[in-house]
Amino acid sequence: MEPPNRVPEGRFSLQLDDGEGARFLLIGCHQGLVLSRHRLLNQLLVWDPVTGDQHRFARPLGFETLGPSVHGAVLRAAGDVHHFQVVLVRTEISEQHSRAIASVYSSETGIWGNLMSTPLPPKASNSLLLFPPRINTVFPGVQVGDSLYWLLSGITAGILEFDLGRQSLSVIHVPVDIYARGSSHFTVMRADDGGLGFFFLSRFTTQLWKRKIDSDGVASWVMGRTFEIDKLFSLNSLKWGGVLTIRGFAEDNNVVFLSTATSLFMLQLESLQLKKLFDTTIVGFYHPFESVYAAGTGIGGGHGGPELLHNT
């Protein structure tokens, strides 16, 4: 954002007393909090860059390591700005079964809950792909309503759902055969009706899907909108950099970040306004940080503003 609404960039430089800040790897940002993992220490870190509050805690039982196969999301506790929850998920693949497991941490109690699991789709017998379904660790979890969603990729693409109210896991199929479309990109999103949506991009052609539930309680995917992104912006500007790639999603503002070989763009999915942010040749995933901050609030019971640096 532009000044004076821009948070100073120095606030986003993680500083830890033991000097381990650089070893924490980002999992995702949600509701103004940042979730990171430290594989060697088997620790997780929840950090509020606006207040400086930090909270470190150990991994749950059932998660032997915090390697790249582990994903999760952090949420502020309902009705309590001083506490948060972390939902940690991973896939477990063996000859006997393939399943996703999850556990929930509460900063109020300081303990992890029981493990939950759900079976993953089986490998197709005629598939030439060798990889079973795994959580796509590039794209962070997206909250829609009272559920969190992660992409599954591998033999078959799917969406892993964690229902926060029911404390349960399930798998949802995606609306398109992504592996039959050649070079394509996709992400989970919030639909214009507030429900679960799916953003599918093949070169410049974009499809916005939404999941509907009929009067009998049966859920199905319905095509919402389809459009050509290069028609929203200068045709030459986009084609100069080649094919578009999804680089991030900001769920609160319903904005998807797209890149060419030379530039980064942001697309507002409700207004379909496309804005070029800056030129870059760095290939990576961007984690948008969205926050509404009221003075005197912080995680872990912290108060004050940026002067509070280490309240755990």
Tab-separated table of N, CA and C in Angstrom, residues 29-161:
chain	number	residue	atom	x	y	z
A	29	CYS	N	0.824	-16.789	5.568
A	29	CYS	CA	0.332	-15.642	6.328
A	29	CYS	C	-1.195	-15.674	6.319
A	30	HIS	N	-1.782	-15.374	7.472
A	30	HIS	CA	-3.238	-15.402	7.559
A	30	HIS	C	-3.686	-14.535	8.726
A	31	GLN	N	-4.672	-13.683	8.464
A	31	GLN	CA	-5.271	-12.831	9.487
A	31	GLN	C	-4.224	-12.005	10.245
A	32	GLY	N	-3.222	-11.522	9.530
A	32	GLY	CA	-2.215	-10.673	10.131
A	32	GLY	C	-1.154	-11.401	10.924
A	33	LEU	N	-1.094	-12.734	10.818
A	33	LEU	CA	-0.093	-13.532	11.517
A	33	LEU	C	0.724	-14.328	10.503
A	34	VAL	N	1.982	-14.592	10.840
A	34	VAL	CA	2.892	-15.331	9.973
A	34	VAL	C	3.245	-16.649	10.650
A	35	LEU	N	3.111	-17.751	9.913
A	35	LEU	CA	3.441	-19.085	10.428
A	35	LEU	C	4.685	-19.601	9.723
A	36	SER	N	5.699	-20.007	10.508
A	36	SER	CA	6.956	-20.518	9.960
A	36	SER	C	7.325	-21.811	10.678
A	37	ARG	N	8.236	-22.559	10.056
A	37	ARG	CA	8.697	-23.822	10.643
A	37	ARG	C	10.211	-23.869	10.667
A	38	HIS	N	10.753	-24.572	11.664
A	38	HIS	CA	12.194	-24.788	11.782
A	38	HIS	C	12.399	-26.295	11.784
A	39	ARG	N	12.919	-26.811	10.668
A	39	ARG	CA	12.999	-28.266	10.511
A	39	ARG	C	13.969	-28.899	11.500
A	40	LEU	N	15.100	-28.272	11.756
A	40	LEU	CA	16.107	-28.875	12.636
A	40	LEU	C	15.671	-28.853	14.098
A	41	LEU	N	15.075	-27.755	14.522
A	41	LEU	CA	14.620	-27.648	15.915
A	41	LEU	C	13.237	-28.264	16.121
A	42	ASN	N	12.556	-28.629	15.015
A	42	ASN	CA	11.190	-29.149	15.082
A	42	ASN	C	10.280	-28.193	15.849
A	43	GLN	N	10.417	-26.926	15.535
A	43	GLN	CA	9.608	-25.892	16.168
A	43	GLN	C	8.807	-25.118	15.129
A	44	LEU	N	7.686	-24.581	15.597
A	44	LEU	CA	6.873	-23.673	14.793
A	44	LEU	C	6.919	-22.293	15.429
A	45	LEU	N	6.761	-21.276	14.606
A	45	LEU	CA	6.786	-19.896	15.076
A	45	LEU	C	5.590	-19.157	14.506
A	46	VAL	N	4.813	-18.537	15.389
A	46	VAL	CA	3.752	-17.618	14.973
A	46	VAL	C	4.215	-16.219	15.347
A	47	TRP	N	4.153	-15.302	14.373
A	47	TRP	CA	4.739	-13.978	14.524
A	47	TRP	C	3.755	-12.933	14.017
A	48	ASP	N	3.570	-11.896	14.795
A	48	ASP	CA	2.762	-10.754	14.388
A	48	ASP	C	3.719	-9.620	14.041
A	49	PRO	N	3.980	-9.354	12.754
A	49	PRO	CA	4.955	-8.326	12.382
A	49	PRO	C	4.553	-6.919	12.807
A	50	VAL	N	3.248	-6.672	12.940
A	50	VAL	CA	2.803	-5.327	13.293
A	50	VAL	C	3.152	-5.003	14.740
A	51	THR	N	2.894	-5.952	15.658
A	51	THR	CA	3.189	-5.719	17.071
A	51	THR	C	4.565	-6.227	17.472
A	52	GLY	N	5.112	-7.171	16.682
A	52	GLY	CA	6.379	-7.797	17.047
A	52	GLY	C	6.225	-9.024	17.917
A	53	ASP	N	5.002	-9.368	18.307
A	53	ASP	CA	4.784	-10.532	19.172
A	53	ASP	C	5.250	-11.816	18.483
A	54	GLN	N	5.825	-12.741	19.279
A	54	GLN	CA	6.283	-14.033	18.773
A	54	GLN	C	5.867	-15.139	19.731
A	55	HIS	N	5.588	-16.308	19.175
A	55	HIS	CA	5.194	-17.466	19.970
A	55	HIS	C	5.804	-18.704	19.319
A	56	ARG	N	6.712	-19.380	20.037
A	56	ARG	CA	7.364	-20.579	19.518
A	56	ARG	C	6.890	-21.794	20.299
A	57	PHE	N	6.718	-22.918	19.591
A	57	PHE	CA	6.228	-24.136	20.244
A	57	PHE	C	6.643	-25.347	19.416
A	58	ALA	N	6.637	-26.518	20.056
A	58	ALA	CA	7.119	-27.749	19.429
A	58	ALA	C	6.063	-28.357	18.516
A	59	ARG	N	6.507	-29.191	17.600
A	59	ARG	CA	5.614	-29.897	16.683
A	59	ARG	C	4.732	-30.870	17.460
A	60	PRO	N	3.604	-31.296	16.874
A	60	PRO	CA	2.739	-32.271	17.553
A	60	PRO	C	3.232	-33.699	17.364
A	61	LEU	N	2.782	-34.591	18.225
A	61	LEU	CA	3.026	-36.015	18.031
A	61	LEU	C	2.352	-36.460	16.742
A	62	GLY	N	2.999	-37.382	16.024
A	62	GLY	CA	2.476	-37.802	14.734
A	62	GLY	C	3.090	-37.048	13.574
A	63	PHE	N	3.826	-35.987	13.880
A	63	PHE	CA	4.578	-35.242	12.878
A	63	PHE	C	6.060	-35.389	13.241
A	64	GLU	N	6.680	-36.449	12.696
A	64	GLU	CA	8.047	-36.767	13.094
A	64	GLU	C	9.034	-35.677	12.721
A	65	THR	N	8.730	-34.955	11.684
A	65	THR	CA	9.608	-33.882	11.233
A	65	THR	C	8.763	-32.752	10.660
A	66	LEU	N	9.349	-31.577	10.582
A	66	LEU	CA	8.664	-30.434	9.965
A	66	LEU	C	9.293	-30.137	8.616
A	67	GLY	N	9.369	-31.182	7.783
A	67	GLY	CA	9.958	-31.061	6.463
A	67	GLY	C	9.007	-30.401	5.479
A	68	PRO	N	9.403	-30.378	4.207
A	68	PRO	CA	8.614	-29.685	3.181
A	68	PRO	C	7.246	-30.305	2.918
A	69	SER	N	6.985	-31.542	3.386
A	69	SER	CA	5.677	-32.157	3.169
A	69	SER	C	4.630	-31.655	4.158
A	70	VAL	N	5.073	-30.887	5.164
A	70	VAL	CA	4.154	-30.376	6.186
A	70	VAL	C	3.644	-29.001	5.776
A	71	HIS	N	2.351	-28.797	5.928
A	71	HIS	CA	1.764	-27.493	5.661
A	71	HIS	C	0.813	-27.141	6.798
A	72	GLY	N	0.275	-25.943	6.760
A	72	GLY	CA	-0.620	-25.542	7.834
A	72	GLY	C	-1.107	-24.123	7.652
A	73	ALA	N	-1.841	-23.647	8.654
A	73	ALA	CA	-2.374	-22.285	8.647
A	73	ALA	C	-2.555	-21.823	10.080
A	74	VAL	N	-2.429	-20.526	10.279
A	74	VAL	CA	-2.639	-19.918	11.593
A	74	VAL	C	-3.877	-19.037	11.529
A	75	LEU	N	-4.679	-19.066	12.603
A	75	LEU	CA	-5.906	-18.278	12.666
A	75	LEU	C	-6.009	-17.639	14.041
A	76	ARG	N	-6.497	-16.419	14.067
A	76	ARG	CA	-6.786	-15.800	15.353
A	76	ARG	C	-8.000	-16.493	15.968
A	77	ALA	N	-7.954	-16.695	17.283
A	77	ALA	CA	-9.065	-17.350	17.965
A	77	ALA	C	-10.312	-16.484	17.876
A	78	ALA	N	-11.452	-17.122	17.670
A	78	ALA	CA	-12.713	-16.399	17.518
A	78	ALA	C	-13.037	-15.613	18.790
A	79	GLY	N	-13.233	-14.315	18.629
A	79	GLY	CA	-13.609	-13.476	19.748
A	79	GLY	C	-12.490	-13.181	20.725
A	80	ASP	N	-11.249	-13.554	20.392
A	80	ASP	CA	-10.123	-13.330	21.316
A	80	ASP	C	-8.901	-12.959	20.487
A	81	VAL	N	-8.574	-11.678	20.427
A	81	VAL	CA	-7.464	-11.234	19.586
A	81	VAL	C	-6.109	-11.610	20.162
A	82	HIS	N	-6.067	-12.045	21.421
A	82	HIS	CA	-4.790	-12.347	22.063
A	82	HIS	C	-4.346	-13.790	21.854
A	83	HIS	N	-5.218	-14.645	21.324
A	83	HIS	CA	-4.875	-16.048	21.158
A	83	HIS	C	-5.095	-16.479	19.706
A	84	PHE	N	-4.532	-17.621	19.361
A	84	PHE	CA	-4.602	-18.111	17.995
A	84	PHE	C	-4.648	-19.628	17.994
A	85	GLN	N	-4.950	-20.178	16.832
A	85	GLN	CA	-4.892	-21.616	16.581
A	85	GLN	C	-4.009	-21.867	15.373
A	86	VAL	N	-3.334	-23.001	15.368
A	86	VAL	CA	-2.561	-23.449	14.212
A	86	VAL	C	-3.084	-24.812	13.794
A	87	VAL	N	-3.450	-24.950	12.537
A	87	VAL	CA	-3.842	-26.238	11.969
A	87	VAL	C	-2.675	-26.734	11.131
A	88	LEU	N	-2.120	-27.876	11.514
A	88	LEU	CA	-0.985	-28.463	10.801
A	88	LEU	C	-1.461	-29.706	10.065
A	89	VAL	N	-1.079	-29.842	8.797
A	89	VAL	CA	-1.516	-30.971	7.983
A	89	VAL	C	-0.322	-31.563	7.234
A	90	ARG	N	-0.420	-32.824	6.917
A	90	ARG	CA	0.576	-33.486	6.073
A	90	ARG	C	-0.038	-34.747	5.495
A	91	THR	N	0.596	-35.287	4.458
A	91	THR	CA	0.178	-36.563	3.892
A	91	THR	C	1.087	-37.671	4.394
A	92	GLU	N	0.523	-38.841	4.529
A	92	GLU	CA	1.251	-40.020	5.010
A	92	GLU	C	1.050	-41.129	3.988
A	93	ILE	N	2.123	-41.497	3.328
A	93	ILE	CA	2.055	-42.459	2.234
A	93	ILE	C	2.801	-43.739	2.639
A	94	SER	N	2.145	-44.895	2.515
A	94	SER	CA	2.781	-46.185	2.788
A	94	SER	C	2.158	-47.229	1.870
A	95	GLU	N	2.684	-48.452	1.926
A	95	GLU	CA	2.120	-49.520	1.109
A	95	GLU	C	0.716	-49.887	1.568
A	96	GLN	N	0.445	-49.664	2.861
A	96	GLN	CA	-0.855	-50.037	3.410
A	96	GLN	C	-1.935	-48.997	3.130
A	97	HIS	N	-1.568	-47.723	3.197
A	97	HIS	CA	-2.584	-46.691	3.022
A	97	HIS	C	-1.947	-45.365	2.636
A	98	SER	N	-2.787	-44.500	2.104
A	98	SER	CA	-2.399	-43.120	1.833
A	98	SER	C	-3.445	-42.239	2.493
A	99	ARG	N	-3.010	-41.354	3.349
A	99	ARG	CA	-3.969	-40.542	4.082
A	99	ARG	C	-3.387	-39.170	4.390
A	100	ALA	N	-4.273	-38.231	4.692
A	100	ALA	CA	-3.871	-36.924	5.195
A	100	ALA	C	-4.176	-36.893	6.679
A	101	ILE	N	-3.288	-36.286	7.462
A	101	ILE	CA	-3.510	-36.173	8.895
A	101	ILE	C	-3.399	-34.711	9.298
A	102	ALA	N	-4.036	-34.357	10.409
A	102	ALA	CA	-4.043	-32.978	10.885
A	102	ALA	C	-4.083	-32.952	12.398
A	103	SER	N	-3.598	-31.854	12.949
A	103	SER	CA	-3.682	-31.609	14.382
A	103	SER	C	-3.814	-30.102	14.583
A	104	VAL	N	-4.485	-29.713	15.689
A	104	VAL	CA	-4.762	-28.306	15.955
A	104	VAL	C	-4.106	-27.888	17.266
A	105	TYR	N	-3.393	-26.766	17.223
A	105	TYR	CA	-2.741	-26.204	18.413
A	105	TYR	C	-3.502	-24.966	18.879
A	106	SER	N	-3.673	-24.841	20.191
A	106	SER	CA	-4.307	-23.674	20.782
A	106	SER	C	-3.294	-22.935	21.645
A	107	SER	N	-3.097	-21.647	21.387
A	107	SER	CA	-2.173	-20.874	22.211
A	107	SER	C	-2.743	-20.630	23.601
A	108	GLU	N	-4.069	-20.745	23.737
A	108	GLU	CA	-4.692	-20.542	25.045
A	108	GLU	C	-4.365	-21.682	26.003
A	109	THR	N	-4.379	-22.924	25.490
A	109	THR	CA	-4.055	-24.081	26.340
A	109	THR	C	-2.594	-24.492	26.229
A	110	GLY	N	-1.950	-24.111	25.107
A	110	GLY	CA	-0.557	-24.484	24.899
A	110	GLY	C	-0.358	-25.940	24.543
A	111	ILE	N	-1.398	-26.625	24.053
A	111	ILE	CA	-1.280	-28.041	23.718
A	111	ILE	C	-1.882	-28.303	22.342
A	112	TRP	N	-1.440	-29.426	21.751
A	112	TRP	CA	-1.985	-29.901	20.484
A	112	TRP	C	-3.157	-30.839	20.750
A	113	GLY	N	-4.140	-30.824	19.852
A	113	GLY	CA	-5.264	-31.739	19.947
A	113	GLY	C	-4.926	-33.097	19.356
A	114	ASN	N	-5.900	-33.994	19.348
A	114	ASN	CA	-5.716	-35.336	18.808
A	114	ASN	C	-5.546	-35.286	17.294
A	115	LEU	N	-4.879	-36.311	16.752
A	115	LEU	CA	-4.713	-36.413	15.307
A	115	LEU	C	-6.040	-36.764	14.641
A	116	MET	N	-6.276	-36.156	13.467
A	116	MET	CA	-7.416	-36.489	12.626
A	116	MET	C	-6.882	-36.947	11.278
A	117	SER	N	-7.621	-37.792	10.582
A	117	SER	CA	-7.123	-38.290	9.298
A	117	SER	C	-8.279	-38.528	8.338
A	118	THR	N	-7.933	-38.595	7.032
A	118	THR	CA	-8.878	-38.964	5.993
A	118	THR	C	-8.110	-39.665	4.886
A	119	PRO	N	-8.700	-40.683	4.245
A	119	PRO	CA	-8.008	-41.365	3.146
A	119	PRO	C	-7.809	-40.438	1.963
A	120	LEU	N	-6.732	-40.653	1.214
A	120	LEU	CA	-6.472	-39.911	-0.009
A	120	LEU	C	-6.933	-40.735	-1.210
A	121	PRO	N	-7.241	-40.081	-2.337
A	121	PRO	CA	-7.674	-40.828	-3.530
A	121	PRO	C	-6.610	-41.839	-3.935
A	122	PRO	N	-7.030	-43.052	-4.317
A	122	PRO	CA	-6.048	-44.075	-4.713
A	122	PRO	C	-5.401	-43.740	-6.039
A	123	LYS	N	-4.237	-44.307	-6.266
A	123	LYS	CA	-3.522	-44.154	-7.530
A	123	LYS	C	-4.281	-44.885	-8.624
A	124	ALA	N	-4.492	-44.212	-9.727
A	124	ALA	CA	-5.155	-44.848	-10.866
A	124	ALA	C	-4.269	-45.958	-11.433
A	125	SER	N	-4.868	-47.126	-11.730
A	125	SER	CA	-4.084	-48.275	-12.164
A	125	SER	C	-3.404	-48.054	-13.508
A	126	ASN	N	-3.982	-47.199	-14.350
A	126	ASN	CA	-3.400	-46.965	-15.670
A	126	ASN	C	-2.597	-45.669	-15.715
A	127	SER	N	-2.339	-45.061	-14.554
A	127	SER	CA	-1.632	-43.786	-14.546
A	127	SER	C	-0.143	-43.997	-14.778
A	128	LEU	N	0.453	-43.110	-15.558
A	128	LEU	CA	1.887	-43.157	-15.800
A	128	LEU	C	2.656	-42.322	-14.784
A	129	LEU	N	1.930	-41.546	-13.957
A	129	LEU	CA	2.583	-40.736	-12.939
A	129	LEU	C	2.903	-41.599	-11.723
A	130	LEU	N	4.028	-41.321	-11.097
A	130	LEU	CA	4.497	-42.169	-10.010
A	130	LEU	C	4.201	-41.598	-8.638
A	131	PHE	N	3.741	-40.377	-8.560
A	131	PHE	CA	3.625	-39.720	-7.268
A	131	PHE	C	2.191	-39.802	-6.743
A	132	PRO	N	1.997	-40.279	-5.511
A	132	PRO	CA	0.672	-40.276	-4.902
A	132	PRO	C	0.272	-38.858	-4.531
A	133	PRO	N	-1.010	-38.635	-4.188
A	133	PRO	CA	-1.450	-37.277	-3.840
A	133	PRO	C	-0.693	-36.724	-2.638
A	134	ARG	N	-0.209	-35.518	-2.764
A	134	ARG	CA	0.473	-34.831	-1.669
A	134	ARG	C	-0.030	-33.396	-1.619
A	135	ILE	N	0.078	-32.797	-0.438
A	135	ILE	CA	-0.302	-31.404	-0.311
A	135	ILE	C	0.672	-30.559	-1.108
A	136	ASN	N	0.137	-29.685	-1.933
A	136	ASN	CA	0.974	-28.780	-2.720
A	136	ASN	C	1.536	-27.726	-1.775
A	137	THR	N	2.834	-27.859	-1.449
A	137	THR	CA	3.435	-26.984	-0.443
A	137	THR	C	3.787	-25.605	-0.985
A	138	VAL	N	3.576	-25.370	-2.273
A	138	VAL	CA	3.823	-24.046	-2.825
A	138	VAL	C	2.696	-23.090	-2.440
A	139	PHE	N	1.447	-23.570	-2.526
A	139	PHE	CA	0.297	-22.715	-2.269
A	139	PHE	C	-0.160	-22.866	-0.820
A	140	PRO	N	-0.251	-21.774	-0.079
A	140	PRO	CA	-0.704	-21.854	1.316
A	140	PRO	C	-2.181	-22.158	1.406
A	141	GLY	N	-2.634	-22.529	2.611
A	141	GLY	CA	-4.036	-22.808	2.818
A	141	GLY	C	-4.885	-21.554	2.673
A	142	VAL	N	-6.113	-21.744	2.216
A	142	VAL	CA	-7.067	-20.646	2.032
A	142	VAL	C	-8.279	-20.928	2.905
A	143	GLN	N	-8.725	-19.932	3.654
A	143	GLN	CA	-9.932	-20.082	4.463
A	143	GLN	C	-11.132	-19.577	3.706
A	144	VAL	N	-12.164	-20.416	3.648
A	144	VAL	CA	-13.451	-20.040	3.059
A	144	VAL	C	-14.517	-20.457	4.057
A	145	GLY	N	-15.226	-19.491	4.600
A	145	GLY	CA	-16.207	-19.811	5.621
A	145	GLY	C	-15.540	-20.396	6.842
A	146	ASP	N	-16.019	-21.553	7.276
A	146	ASP	CA	-15.499	-22.198	8.481
A	146	ASP	C	-14.580	-23.364	8.133
A	147	SER	N	-13.945	-23.305	6.956
A	147	SER	CA	-13.052	-24.388	6.534
A	147	SER	C	-11.761	-23.834	5.959
A	148	LEU	N	-10.709	-24.640	6.057
A	148	LEU	CA	-9.426	-24.354	5.426
A	148	LEU	C	-9.229	-25.338	4.284
A	149	TYR	N	-8.597	-24.858	3.191
A	149	TYR	CA	-8.415	-25.701	2.018
A	149	TYR	C	-6.966	-25.642	1.537
A	150	TRP	N	-6.444	-26.824	1.133
A	150	TRP	CA	-5.126	-26.923	0.511
A	150	TRP	C	-5.259	-27.733	-0.774
A	151	LEU	N	-4.427	-27.405	-1.746
A	151	LEU	CA	-4.394	-28.170	-2.988
A	151	LEU	C	-3.635	-29.468	-2.783
A	152	LEU	N	-4.144	-30.528	-3.393
A	152	LEU	CA	-3.442	-31.800	-3.469
A	152	LEU	C	-2.973	-31.985	-4.902
A	153	SER	N	-1.752	-32.428	-5.075
A	153	SER	CA	-1.242	-32.688	-6.420
A	153	SER	C	-0.507	-34.012	-6.403
A	154	GLY	N	-0.383	-34.624	-7.558
A	154	GLY	CA	0.261	-35.932	-7.675
A	154	GLY	C	-0.426	-36.723	-8.742
A	155	ILE	N	-0.895	-37.920	-8.397
A	155	ILE	CA	-1.614	-38.755	-9.355
A	155	ILE	C	-2.896	-38.062	-9.810
A	156	THR	N	-3.670	-37.604	-8.856
A	156	THR	CA	-4.888	-36.867	-9.158
A	156	THR	C	-4.884	-35.579	-8.348
A	157	ALA	N	-5.357	-34.516	-8.944
A	157	ALA	CA	-5.452	-33.263	-8.208
A	157	ALA	C	-6.725	-33.293	-7.372
A	158	GLY	N	-6.663	-32.697	-6.218
A	158	GLY	CA	-7.814	-32.614	-5.339
A	158	GLY	C	-7.640	-31.453	-4.385
A	159	ILE	N	-8.605	-31.282	-3.519
A	159	ILE	CA	-8.580	-30.219	-2.519
A	159	ILE	C	-8.796	-30.851	-1.159
A	160	LEU	N	-7.871	-30.624	-0.248
A	160	LEU	CA	-7.998	-31.123	1.116
A	160	LEU	C	-8.735	-30.080	1.951
A	161	GLU	N	-9.829	-30.487	2.588
A	161	GLU	CA	-10.632	-29.582	3.398
A	161	GLU	C	-10.512	-29.935	4.875
